[in-house]
mmCIF file with all atom_site columns, C-alpha atoms in Angstrom:
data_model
loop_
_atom_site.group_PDB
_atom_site.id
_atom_site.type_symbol
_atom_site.label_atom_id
_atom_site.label_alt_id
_atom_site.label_comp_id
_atom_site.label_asym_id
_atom_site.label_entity_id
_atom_site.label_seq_id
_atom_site.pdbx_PDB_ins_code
_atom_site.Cartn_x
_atom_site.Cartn_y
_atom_site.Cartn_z
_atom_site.occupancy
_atom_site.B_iso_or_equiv
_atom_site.pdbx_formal_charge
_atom_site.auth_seq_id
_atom_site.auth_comp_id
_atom_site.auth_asym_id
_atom_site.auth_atom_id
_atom_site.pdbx_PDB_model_num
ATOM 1   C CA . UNK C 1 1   ? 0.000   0.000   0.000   1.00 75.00 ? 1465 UNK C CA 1
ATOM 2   C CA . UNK C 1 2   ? 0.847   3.447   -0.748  1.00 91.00 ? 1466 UNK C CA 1
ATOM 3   C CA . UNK C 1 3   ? 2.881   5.535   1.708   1.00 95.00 ? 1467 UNK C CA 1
ATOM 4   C CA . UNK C 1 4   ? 0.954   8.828   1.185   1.00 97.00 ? 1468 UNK C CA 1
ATOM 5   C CA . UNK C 1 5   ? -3.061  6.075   1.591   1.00 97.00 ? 1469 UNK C CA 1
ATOM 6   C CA . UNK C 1 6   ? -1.108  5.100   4.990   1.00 97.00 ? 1470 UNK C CA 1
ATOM 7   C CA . UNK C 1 7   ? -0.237  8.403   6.459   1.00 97.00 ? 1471 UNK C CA 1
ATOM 8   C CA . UNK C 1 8   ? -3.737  10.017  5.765   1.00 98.00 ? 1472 UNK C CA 1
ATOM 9   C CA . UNK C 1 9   ? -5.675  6.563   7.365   1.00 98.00 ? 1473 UNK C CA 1
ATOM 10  C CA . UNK C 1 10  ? -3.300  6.723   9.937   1.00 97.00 ? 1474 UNK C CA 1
ATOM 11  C CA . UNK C 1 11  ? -3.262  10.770  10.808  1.00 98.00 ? 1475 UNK C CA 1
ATOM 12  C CA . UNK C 1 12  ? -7.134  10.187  10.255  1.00 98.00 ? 1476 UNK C CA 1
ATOM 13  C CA . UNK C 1 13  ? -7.518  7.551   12.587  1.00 97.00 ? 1477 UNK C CA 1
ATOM 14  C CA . UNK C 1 14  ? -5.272  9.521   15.531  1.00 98.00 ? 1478 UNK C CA 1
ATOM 15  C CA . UNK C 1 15  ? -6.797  12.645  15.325  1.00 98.00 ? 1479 UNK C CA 1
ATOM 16  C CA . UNK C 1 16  ? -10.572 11.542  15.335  1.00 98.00 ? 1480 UNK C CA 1
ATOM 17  C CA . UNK C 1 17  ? -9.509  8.916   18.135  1.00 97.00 ? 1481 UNK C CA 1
ATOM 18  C CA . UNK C 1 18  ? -8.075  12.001  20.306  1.00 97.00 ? 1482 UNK C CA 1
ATOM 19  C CA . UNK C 1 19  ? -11.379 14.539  19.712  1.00 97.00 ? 1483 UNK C CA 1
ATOM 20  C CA . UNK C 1 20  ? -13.508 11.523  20.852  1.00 96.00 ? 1484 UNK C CA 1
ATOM 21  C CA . UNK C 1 21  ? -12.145 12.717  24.389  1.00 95.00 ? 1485 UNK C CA 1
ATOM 22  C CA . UNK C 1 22  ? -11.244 16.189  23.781  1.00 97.00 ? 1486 UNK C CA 1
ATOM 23  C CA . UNK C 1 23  ? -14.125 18.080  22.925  1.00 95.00 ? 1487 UNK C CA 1
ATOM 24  C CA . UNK C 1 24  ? -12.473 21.666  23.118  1.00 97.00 ? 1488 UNK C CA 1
ATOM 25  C CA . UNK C 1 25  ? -10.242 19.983  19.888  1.00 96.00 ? 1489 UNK C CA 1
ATOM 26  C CA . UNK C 1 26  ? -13.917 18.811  19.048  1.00 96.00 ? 1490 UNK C CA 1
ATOM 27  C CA . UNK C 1 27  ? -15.581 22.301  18.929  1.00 96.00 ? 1491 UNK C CA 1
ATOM 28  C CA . UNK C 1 28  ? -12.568 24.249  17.610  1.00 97.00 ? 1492 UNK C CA 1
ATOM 29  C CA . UNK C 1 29  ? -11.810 22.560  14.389  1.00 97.00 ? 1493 UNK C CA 1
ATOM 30  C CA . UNK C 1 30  ? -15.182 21.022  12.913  1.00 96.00 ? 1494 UNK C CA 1
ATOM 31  C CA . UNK C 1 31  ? -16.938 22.254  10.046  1.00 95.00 ? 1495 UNK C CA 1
ATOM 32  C CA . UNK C 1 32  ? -19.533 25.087  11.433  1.00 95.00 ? 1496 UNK C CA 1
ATOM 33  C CA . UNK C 1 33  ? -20.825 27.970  9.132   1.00 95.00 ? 1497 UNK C CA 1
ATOM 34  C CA . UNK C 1 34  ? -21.426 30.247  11.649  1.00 96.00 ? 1498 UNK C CA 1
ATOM 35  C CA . UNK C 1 35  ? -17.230 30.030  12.481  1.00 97.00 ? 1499 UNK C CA 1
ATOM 36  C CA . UNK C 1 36  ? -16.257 30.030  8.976   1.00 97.00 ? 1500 UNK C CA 1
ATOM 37  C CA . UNK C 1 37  ? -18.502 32.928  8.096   1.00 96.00 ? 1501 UNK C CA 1
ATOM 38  C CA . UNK C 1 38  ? -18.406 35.065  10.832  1.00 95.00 ? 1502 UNK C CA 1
ATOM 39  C CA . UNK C 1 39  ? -14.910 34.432  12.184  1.00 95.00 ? 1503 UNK C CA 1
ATOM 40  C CA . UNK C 1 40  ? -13.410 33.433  9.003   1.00 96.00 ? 1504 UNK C CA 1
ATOM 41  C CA . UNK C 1 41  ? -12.231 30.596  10.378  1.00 97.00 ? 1505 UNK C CA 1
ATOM 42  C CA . UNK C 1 42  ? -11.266 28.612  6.695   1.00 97.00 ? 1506 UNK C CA 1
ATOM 43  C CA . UNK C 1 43  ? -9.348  26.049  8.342   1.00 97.00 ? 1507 UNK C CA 1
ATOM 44  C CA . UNK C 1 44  ? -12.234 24.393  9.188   1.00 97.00 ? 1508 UNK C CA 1
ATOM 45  C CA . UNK C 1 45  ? -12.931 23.482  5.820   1.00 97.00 ? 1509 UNK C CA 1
ATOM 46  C CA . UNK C 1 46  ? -10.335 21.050  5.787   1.00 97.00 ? 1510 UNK C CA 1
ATOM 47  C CA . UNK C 1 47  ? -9.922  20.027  9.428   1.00 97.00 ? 1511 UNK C CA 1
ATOM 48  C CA . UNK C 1 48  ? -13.191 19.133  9.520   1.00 96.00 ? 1512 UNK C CA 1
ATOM 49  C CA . UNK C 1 49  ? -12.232 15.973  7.335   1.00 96.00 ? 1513 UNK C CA 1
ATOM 50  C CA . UNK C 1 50  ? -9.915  14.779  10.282  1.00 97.00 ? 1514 UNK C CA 1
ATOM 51  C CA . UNK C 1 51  ? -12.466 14.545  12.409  1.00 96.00 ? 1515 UNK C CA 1
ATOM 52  C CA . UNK C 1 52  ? -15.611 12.174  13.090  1.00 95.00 ? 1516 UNK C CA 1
ATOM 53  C CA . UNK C 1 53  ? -19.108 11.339  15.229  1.00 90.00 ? 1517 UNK C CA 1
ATOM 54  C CA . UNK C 1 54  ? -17.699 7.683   16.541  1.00 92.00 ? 1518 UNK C CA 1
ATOM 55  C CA . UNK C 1 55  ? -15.693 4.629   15.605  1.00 94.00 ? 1519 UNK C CA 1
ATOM 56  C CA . UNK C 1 56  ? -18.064 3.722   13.264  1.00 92.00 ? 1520 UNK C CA 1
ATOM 57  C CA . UNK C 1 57  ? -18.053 6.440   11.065  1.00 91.00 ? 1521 UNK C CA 1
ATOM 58  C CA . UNK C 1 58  ? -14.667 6.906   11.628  1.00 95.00 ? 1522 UNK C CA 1
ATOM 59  C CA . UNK C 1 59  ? -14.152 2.796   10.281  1.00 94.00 ? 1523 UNK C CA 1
ATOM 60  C CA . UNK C 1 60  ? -16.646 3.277   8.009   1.00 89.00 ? 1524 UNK C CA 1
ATOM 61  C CA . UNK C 1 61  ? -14.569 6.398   6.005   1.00 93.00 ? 1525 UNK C CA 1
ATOM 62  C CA . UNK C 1 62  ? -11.421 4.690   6.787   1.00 95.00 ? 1526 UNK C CA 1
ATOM 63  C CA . UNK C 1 63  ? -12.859 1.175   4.845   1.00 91.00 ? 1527 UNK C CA 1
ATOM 64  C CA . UNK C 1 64  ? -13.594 2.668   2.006   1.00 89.00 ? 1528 UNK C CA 1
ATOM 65  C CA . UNK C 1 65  ? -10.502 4.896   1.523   1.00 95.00 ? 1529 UNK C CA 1
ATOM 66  C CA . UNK C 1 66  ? -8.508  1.605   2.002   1.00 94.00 ? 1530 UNK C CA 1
ATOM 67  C CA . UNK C 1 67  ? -10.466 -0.096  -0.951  1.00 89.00 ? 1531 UNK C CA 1
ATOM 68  C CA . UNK C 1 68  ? -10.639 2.466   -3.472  1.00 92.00 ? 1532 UNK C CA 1
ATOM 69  C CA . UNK C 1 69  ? -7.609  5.016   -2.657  1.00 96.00 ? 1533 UNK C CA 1
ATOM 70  C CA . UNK C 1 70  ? -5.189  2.571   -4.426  1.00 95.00 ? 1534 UNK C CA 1
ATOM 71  C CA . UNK C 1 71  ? -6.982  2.605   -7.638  1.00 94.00 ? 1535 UNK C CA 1
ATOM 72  C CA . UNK C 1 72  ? -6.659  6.356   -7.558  1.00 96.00 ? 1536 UNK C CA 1
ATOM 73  C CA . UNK C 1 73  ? -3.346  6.206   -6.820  1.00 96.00 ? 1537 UNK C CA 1
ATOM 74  C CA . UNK C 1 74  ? -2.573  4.032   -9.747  1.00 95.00 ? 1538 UNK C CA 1
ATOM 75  C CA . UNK C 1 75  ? -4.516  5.834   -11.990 1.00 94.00 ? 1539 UNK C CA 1
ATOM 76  C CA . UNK C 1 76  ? -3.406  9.242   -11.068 1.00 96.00 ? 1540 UNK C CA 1
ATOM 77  C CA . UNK C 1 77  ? -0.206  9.608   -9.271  1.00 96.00 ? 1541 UNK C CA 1
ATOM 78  C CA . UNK C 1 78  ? 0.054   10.371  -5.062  1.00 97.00 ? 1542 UNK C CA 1
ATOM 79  C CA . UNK C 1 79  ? -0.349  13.644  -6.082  1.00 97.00 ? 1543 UNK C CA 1
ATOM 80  C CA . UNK C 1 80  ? -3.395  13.044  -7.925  1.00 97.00 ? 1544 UNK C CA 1
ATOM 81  C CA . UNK C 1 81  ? -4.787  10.924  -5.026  1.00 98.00 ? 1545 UNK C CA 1
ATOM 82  C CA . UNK C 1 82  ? -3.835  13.711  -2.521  1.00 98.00 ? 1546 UNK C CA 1
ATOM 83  C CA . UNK C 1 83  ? -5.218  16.479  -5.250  1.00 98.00 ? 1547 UNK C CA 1
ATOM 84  C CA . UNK C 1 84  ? -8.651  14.294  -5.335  1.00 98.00 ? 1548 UNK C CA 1
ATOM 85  C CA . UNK C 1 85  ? -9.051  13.666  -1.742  1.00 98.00 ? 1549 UNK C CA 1
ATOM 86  C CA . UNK C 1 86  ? -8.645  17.166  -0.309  1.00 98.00 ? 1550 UNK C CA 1
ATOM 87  C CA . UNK C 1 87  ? -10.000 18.795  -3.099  1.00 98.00 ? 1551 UNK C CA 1
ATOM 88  C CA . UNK C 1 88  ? -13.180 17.157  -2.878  1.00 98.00 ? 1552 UNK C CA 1
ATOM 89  C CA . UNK C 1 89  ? -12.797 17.256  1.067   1.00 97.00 ? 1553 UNK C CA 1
ATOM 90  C CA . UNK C 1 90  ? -12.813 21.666  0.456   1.00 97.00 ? 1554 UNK C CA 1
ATOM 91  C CA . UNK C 1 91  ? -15.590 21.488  -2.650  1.00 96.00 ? 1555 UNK C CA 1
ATOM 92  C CA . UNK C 1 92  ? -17.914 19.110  -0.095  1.00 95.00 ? 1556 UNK C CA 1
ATOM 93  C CA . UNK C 1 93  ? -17.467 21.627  2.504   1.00 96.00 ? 1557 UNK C CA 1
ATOM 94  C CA . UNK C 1 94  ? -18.058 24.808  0.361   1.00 95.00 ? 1558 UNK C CA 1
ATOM 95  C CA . UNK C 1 95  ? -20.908 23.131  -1.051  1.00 90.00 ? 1559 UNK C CA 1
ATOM 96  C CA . UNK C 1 96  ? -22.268 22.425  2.600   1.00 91.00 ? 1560 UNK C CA 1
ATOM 97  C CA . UNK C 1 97  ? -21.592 26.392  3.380   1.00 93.00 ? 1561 UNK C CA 1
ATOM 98  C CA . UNK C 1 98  ? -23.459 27.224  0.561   1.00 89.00 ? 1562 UNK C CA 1
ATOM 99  C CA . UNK C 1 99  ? -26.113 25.350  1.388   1.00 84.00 ? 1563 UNK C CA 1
ATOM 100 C CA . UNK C 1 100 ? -26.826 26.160  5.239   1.00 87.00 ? 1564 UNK C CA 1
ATOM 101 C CA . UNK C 1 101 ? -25.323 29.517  4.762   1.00 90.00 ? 1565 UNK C CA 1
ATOM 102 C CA . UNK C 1 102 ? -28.542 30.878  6.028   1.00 89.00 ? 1566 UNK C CA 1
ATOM 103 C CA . UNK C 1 103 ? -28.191 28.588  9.194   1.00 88.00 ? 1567 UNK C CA 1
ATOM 104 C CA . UNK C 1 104 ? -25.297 29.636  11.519  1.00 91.00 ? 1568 UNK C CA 1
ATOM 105 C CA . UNK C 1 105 ? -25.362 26.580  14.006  1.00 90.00 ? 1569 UNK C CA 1
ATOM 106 C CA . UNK C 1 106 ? -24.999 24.193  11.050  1.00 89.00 ? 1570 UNK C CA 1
ATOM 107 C CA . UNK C 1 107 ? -22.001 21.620  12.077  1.00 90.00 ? 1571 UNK C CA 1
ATOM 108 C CA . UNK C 1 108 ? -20.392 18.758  10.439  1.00 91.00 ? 1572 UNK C CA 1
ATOM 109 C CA . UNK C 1 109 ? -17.587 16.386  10.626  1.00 93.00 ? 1573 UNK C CA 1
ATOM 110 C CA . UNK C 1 110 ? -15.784 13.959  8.388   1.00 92.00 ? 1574 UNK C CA 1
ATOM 111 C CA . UNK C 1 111 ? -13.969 12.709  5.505   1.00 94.00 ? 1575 UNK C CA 1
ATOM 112 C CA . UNK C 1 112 ? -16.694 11.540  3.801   1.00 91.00 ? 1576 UNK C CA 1
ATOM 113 C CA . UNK C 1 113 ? -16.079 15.086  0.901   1.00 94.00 ? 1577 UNK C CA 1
ATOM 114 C CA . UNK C 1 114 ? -12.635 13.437  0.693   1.00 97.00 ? 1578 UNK C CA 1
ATOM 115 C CA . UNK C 1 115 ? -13.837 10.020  0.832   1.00 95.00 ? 1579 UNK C CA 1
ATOM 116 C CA . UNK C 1 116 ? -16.739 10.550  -1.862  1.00 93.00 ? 1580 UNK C CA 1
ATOM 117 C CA . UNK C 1 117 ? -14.287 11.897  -4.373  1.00 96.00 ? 1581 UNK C CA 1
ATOM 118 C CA . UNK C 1 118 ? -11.970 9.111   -4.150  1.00 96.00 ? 1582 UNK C CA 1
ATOM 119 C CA . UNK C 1 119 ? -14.698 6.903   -4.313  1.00 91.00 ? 1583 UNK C CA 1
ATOM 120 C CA . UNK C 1 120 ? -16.469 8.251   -7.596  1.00 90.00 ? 1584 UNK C CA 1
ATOM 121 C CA . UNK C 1 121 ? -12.093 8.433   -9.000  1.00 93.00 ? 1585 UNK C CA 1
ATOM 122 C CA . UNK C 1 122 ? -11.581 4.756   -8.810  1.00 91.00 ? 1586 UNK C CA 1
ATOM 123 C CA . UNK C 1 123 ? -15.128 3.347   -10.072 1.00 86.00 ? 1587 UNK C CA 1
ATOM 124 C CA . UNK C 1 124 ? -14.380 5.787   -12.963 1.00 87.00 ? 1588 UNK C CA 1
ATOM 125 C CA . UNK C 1 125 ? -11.480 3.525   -13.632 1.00 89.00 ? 1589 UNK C CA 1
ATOM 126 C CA . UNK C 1 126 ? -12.861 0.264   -12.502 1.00 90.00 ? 1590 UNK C CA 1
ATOM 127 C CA . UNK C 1 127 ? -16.683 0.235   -11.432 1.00 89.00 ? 1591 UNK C CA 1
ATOM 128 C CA . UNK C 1 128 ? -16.587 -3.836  -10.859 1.00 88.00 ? 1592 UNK C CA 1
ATOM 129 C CA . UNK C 1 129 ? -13.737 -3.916  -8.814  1.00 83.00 ? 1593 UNK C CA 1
ATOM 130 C CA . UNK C 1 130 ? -14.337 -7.019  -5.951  1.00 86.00 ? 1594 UNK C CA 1
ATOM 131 C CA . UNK C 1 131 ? -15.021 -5.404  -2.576  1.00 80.00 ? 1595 UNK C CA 1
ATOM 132 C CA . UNK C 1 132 ? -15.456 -8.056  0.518   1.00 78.00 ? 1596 UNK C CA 1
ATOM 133 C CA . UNK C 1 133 ? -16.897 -7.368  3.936   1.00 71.00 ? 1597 UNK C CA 1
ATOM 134 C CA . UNK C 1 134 ? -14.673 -9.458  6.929   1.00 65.00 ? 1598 UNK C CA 1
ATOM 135 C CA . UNK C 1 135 ? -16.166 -13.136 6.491   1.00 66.00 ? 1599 UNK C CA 1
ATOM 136 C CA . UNK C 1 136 ? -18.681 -12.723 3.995   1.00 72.00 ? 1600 UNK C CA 1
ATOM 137 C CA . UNK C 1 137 ? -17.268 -15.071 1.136   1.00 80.00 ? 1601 UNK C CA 1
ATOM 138 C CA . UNK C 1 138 ? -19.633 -13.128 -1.685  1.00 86.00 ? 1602 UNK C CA 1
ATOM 139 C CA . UNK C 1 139 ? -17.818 -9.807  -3.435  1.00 88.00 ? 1603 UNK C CA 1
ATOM 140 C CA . UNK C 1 140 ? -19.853 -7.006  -4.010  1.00 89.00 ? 1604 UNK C CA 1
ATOM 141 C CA . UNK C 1 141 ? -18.555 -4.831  -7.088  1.00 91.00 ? 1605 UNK C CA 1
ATOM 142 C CA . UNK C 1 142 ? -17.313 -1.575  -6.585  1.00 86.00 ? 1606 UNK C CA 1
ATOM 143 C CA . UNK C 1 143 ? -20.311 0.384   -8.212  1.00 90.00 ? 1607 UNK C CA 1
ATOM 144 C CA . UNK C 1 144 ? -23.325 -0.938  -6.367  1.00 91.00 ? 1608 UNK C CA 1
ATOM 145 C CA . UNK C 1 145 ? -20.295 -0.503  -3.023  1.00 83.00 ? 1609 UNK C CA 1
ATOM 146 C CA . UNK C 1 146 ? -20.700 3.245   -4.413  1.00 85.00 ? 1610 UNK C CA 1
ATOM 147 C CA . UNK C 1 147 ? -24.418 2.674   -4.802  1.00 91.00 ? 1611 UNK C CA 1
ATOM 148 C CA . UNK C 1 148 ? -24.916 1.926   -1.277  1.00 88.00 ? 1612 UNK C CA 1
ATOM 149 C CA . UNK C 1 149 ? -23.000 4.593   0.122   1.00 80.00 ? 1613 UNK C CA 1
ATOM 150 C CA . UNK C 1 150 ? -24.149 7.836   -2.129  1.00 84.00 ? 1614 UNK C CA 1
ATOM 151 C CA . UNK C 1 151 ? -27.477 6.271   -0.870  1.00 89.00 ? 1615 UNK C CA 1
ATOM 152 C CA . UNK C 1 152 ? -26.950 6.141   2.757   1.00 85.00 ? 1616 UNK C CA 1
ATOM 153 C CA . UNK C 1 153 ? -25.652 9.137   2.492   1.00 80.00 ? 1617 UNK C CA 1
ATOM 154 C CA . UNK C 1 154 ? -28.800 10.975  0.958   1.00 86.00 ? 1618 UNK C CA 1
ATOM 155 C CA . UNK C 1 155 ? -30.803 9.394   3.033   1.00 87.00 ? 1619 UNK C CA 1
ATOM 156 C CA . UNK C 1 156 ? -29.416 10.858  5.963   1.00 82.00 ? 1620 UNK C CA 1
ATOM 157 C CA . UNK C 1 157 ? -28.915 14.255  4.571   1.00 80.00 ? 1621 UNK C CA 1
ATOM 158 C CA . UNK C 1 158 ? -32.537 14.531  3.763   1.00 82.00 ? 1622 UNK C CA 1
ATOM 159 C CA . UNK C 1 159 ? -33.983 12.691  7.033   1.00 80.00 ? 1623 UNK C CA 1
ATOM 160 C CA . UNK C 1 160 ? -31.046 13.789  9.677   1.00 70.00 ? 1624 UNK C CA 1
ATOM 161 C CA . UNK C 1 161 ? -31.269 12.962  12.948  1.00 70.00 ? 1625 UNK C CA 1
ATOM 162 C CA . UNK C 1 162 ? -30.747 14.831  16.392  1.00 62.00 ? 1626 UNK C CA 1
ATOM 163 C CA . UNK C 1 163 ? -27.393 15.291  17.028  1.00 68.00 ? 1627 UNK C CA 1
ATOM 164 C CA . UNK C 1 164 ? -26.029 13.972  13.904  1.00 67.00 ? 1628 UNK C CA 1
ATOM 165 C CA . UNK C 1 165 ? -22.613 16.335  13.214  1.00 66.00 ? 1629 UNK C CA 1
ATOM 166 C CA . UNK C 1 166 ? -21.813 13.802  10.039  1.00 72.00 ? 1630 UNK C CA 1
ATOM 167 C CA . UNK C 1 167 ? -21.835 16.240  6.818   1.00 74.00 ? 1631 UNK C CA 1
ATOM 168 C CA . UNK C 1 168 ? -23.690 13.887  5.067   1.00 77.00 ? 1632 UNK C CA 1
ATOM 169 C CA . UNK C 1 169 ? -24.106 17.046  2.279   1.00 81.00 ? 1633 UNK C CA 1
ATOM 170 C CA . UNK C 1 170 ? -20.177 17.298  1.612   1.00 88.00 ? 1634 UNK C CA 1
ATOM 171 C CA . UNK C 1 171 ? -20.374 14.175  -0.210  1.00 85.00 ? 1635 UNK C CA 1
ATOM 172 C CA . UNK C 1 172 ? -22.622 15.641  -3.096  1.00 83.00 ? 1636 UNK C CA 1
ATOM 173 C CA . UNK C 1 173 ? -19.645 18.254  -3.667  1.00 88.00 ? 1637 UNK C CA 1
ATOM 174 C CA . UNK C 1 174 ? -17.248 16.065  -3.275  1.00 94.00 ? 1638 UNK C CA 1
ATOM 175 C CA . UNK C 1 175 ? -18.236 13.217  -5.319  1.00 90.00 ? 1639 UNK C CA 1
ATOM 176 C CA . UNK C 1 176 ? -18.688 15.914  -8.172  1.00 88.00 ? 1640 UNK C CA 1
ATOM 177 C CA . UNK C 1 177 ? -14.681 16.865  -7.709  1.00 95.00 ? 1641 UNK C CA 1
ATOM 178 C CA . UNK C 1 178 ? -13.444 13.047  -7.821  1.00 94.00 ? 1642 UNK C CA 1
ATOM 179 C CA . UNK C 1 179 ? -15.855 12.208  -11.138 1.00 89.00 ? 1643 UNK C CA 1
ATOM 180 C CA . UNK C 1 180 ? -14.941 15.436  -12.483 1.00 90.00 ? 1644 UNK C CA 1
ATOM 181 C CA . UNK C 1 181 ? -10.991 14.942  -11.630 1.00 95.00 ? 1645 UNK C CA 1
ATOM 182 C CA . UNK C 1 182 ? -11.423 11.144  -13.495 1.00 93.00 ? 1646 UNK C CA 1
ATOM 183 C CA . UNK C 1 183 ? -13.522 12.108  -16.659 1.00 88.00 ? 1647 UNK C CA 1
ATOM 184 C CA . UNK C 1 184 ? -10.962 15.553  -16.957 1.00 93.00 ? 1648 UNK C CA 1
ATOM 185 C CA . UNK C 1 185 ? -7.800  12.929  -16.973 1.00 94.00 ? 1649 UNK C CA 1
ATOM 186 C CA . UNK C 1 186 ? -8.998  9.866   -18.712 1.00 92.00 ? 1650 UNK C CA 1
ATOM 187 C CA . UNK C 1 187 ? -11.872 10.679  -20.483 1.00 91.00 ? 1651 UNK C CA 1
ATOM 188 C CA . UNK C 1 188 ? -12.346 7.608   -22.286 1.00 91.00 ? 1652 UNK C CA 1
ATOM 189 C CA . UNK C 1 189 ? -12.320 4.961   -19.389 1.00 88.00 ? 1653 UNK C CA 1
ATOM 190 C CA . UNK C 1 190 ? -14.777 7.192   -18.138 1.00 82.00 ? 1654 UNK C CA 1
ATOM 191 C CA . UNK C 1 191 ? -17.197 7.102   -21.225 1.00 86.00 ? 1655 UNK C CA 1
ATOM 192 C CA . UNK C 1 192 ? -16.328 3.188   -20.841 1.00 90.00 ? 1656 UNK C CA 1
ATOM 193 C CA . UNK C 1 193 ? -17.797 2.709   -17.854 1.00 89.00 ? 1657 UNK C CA 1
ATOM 194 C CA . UNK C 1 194 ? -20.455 5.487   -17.526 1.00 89.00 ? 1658 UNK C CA 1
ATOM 195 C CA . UNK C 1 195 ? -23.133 3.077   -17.354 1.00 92.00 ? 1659 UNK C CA 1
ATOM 196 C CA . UNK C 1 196 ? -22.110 1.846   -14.172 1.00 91.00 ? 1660 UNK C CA 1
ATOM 197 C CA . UNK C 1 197 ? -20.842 5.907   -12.898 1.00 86.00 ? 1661 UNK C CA 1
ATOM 198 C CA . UNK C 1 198 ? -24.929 6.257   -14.009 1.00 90.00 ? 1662 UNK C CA 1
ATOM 199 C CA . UNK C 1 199 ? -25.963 3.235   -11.368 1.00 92.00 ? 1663 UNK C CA 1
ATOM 200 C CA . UNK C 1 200 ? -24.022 4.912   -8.670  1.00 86.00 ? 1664 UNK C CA 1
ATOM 201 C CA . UNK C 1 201 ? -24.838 8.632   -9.068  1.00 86.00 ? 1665 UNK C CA 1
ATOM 202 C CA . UNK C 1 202 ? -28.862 8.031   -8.924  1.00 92.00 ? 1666 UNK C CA 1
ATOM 203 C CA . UNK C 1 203 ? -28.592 8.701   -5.634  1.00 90.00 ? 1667 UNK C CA 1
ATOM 204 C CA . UNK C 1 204 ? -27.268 11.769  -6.128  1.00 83.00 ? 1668 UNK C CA 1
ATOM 205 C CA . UNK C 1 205 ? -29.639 12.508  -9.049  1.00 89.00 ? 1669 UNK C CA 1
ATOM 206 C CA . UNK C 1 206 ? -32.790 12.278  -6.323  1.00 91.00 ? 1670 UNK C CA 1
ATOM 207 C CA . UNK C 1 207 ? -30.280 14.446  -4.025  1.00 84.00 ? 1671 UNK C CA 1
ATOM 208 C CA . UNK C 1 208 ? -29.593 17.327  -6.707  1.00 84.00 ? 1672 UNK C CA 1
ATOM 209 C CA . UNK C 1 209 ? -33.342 17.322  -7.766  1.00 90.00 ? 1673 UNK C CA 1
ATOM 210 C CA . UNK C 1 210 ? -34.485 17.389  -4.171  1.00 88.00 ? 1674 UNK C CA 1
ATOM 211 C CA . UNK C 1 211 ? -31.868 20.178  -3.030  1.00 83.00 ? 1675 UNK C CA 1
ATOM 212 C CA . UNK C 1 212 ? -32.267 22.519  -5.968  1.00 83.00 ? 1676 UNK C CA 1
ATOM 213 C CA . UNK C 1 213 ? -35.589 21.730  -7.711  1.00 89.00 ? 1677 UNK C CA 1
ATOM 214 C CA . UNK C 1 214 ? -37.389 20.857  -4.370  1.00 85.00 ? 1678 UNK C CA 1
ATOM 215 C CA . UNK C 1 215 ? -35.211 22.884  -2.484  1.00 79.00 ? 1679 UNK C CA 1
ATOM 216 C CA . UNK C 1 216 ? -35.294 20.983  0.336   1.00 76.00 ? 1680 UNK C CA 1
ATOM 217 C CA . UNK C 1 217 ? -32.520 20.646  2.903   1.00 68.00 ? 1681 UNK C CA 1
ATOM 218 C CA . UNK C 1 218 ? -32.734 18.601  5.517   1.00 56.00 ? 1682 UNK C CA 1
#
């Protein structure tokens, strides 16, 4: 595995473990618009990626960066992979500012901007790639993986739950950076497998048509 993959999973995994216990850490460097836009506090639209609600969530990023970060990485370079993953990590959060810019106690933590971009990358380049879950002997390819997550993820967005600090809207913005990244860099893998990039983004679709035709948020 990939120096750079290993040093963001592992910086990841340190820093969220530490602001489980420390919630001045907590408080000071999570994604809130009222901070950013008030205090101009910009840091916090990266920070906020190395930071996370519980050990799930924080596993649950981590997972999927394992799987699919080496397929960026191969495609694109460690430059490319770190380009992708805090690019879309920034474009998720701006896209969350813009959204609850009207709402100053919106919060949100996470990787999942970061984590969406790399995602939507490497099924780009291969959308049936083999993905297993601890002893389950049966592999579930990569796109309907990608399926399952964007879904989750809209889900949550649009039904959210008391004191969920997830930024389940950064993936929308960040997804967009990673597919934009692939398609900009090798176009015609892209075109190859758009049928299966089209079976991943329809949960995005429903998101983008409730968000800016519905306009509901939330």
């Amino acid at each position: 595995m990939s120096p750079v993959l290993l040093i963001i999973i592992a910086a990841t995994a340190i820093i969220s473990y530490i602001a489980f216990s420390n919630h001045a850490l907590f408080e000071k460097y999570k994604f809130n618009v009222g901070a950013i836009l008030r205090n101009k506090e910009y840091v916090r639209l990266i920070s906020a990626g190395f930071l996370h609600a519980d050990l799930m969530h924080l596993l649950f990023n981590m997972m999927t960066l394992y799987f699919f970060g080496p397929i960026v990485i191969d495609a694109f370079g460690a430059f490319g992979f770190l380009l992708v993953y805090f690019g879309s990590i920034l474009l998720g959060n701006v896209f969350s500012l813009y959204l609850y810019k009207n709402q100053s106690w919106y919060s949100a933590i996470g990787a999942s901007g970061g984590v969406s971009g790399i995602l939507f990358a490497s099924i780009a380049m291969i959308p049936d790639l083999p993905i297993y879950f601890f002893f389950i002997p049966i592999a579930i390819p990569g796109y309907l993986f990608g399926f399952a997550y964007f879904g989750y993820s809209v889900y949550m967005m649009l039904n959210p739950r008391q004191n969920d600090n997830i930024g389940h809207a950064a993936h929308l913005g960040g997804a967009f950076f990673g597919l934009v990244y692939a398609v900009a860099l090798q176009p015609e893998r892209a075109v190859e497998n758009a049928l299966y990039l089209g079976i991943m983004a329809l949960p995005l679709m429903y998101m983008a048509y409730m968000v800016f035709v519905k306009k509901r948020v939330g």
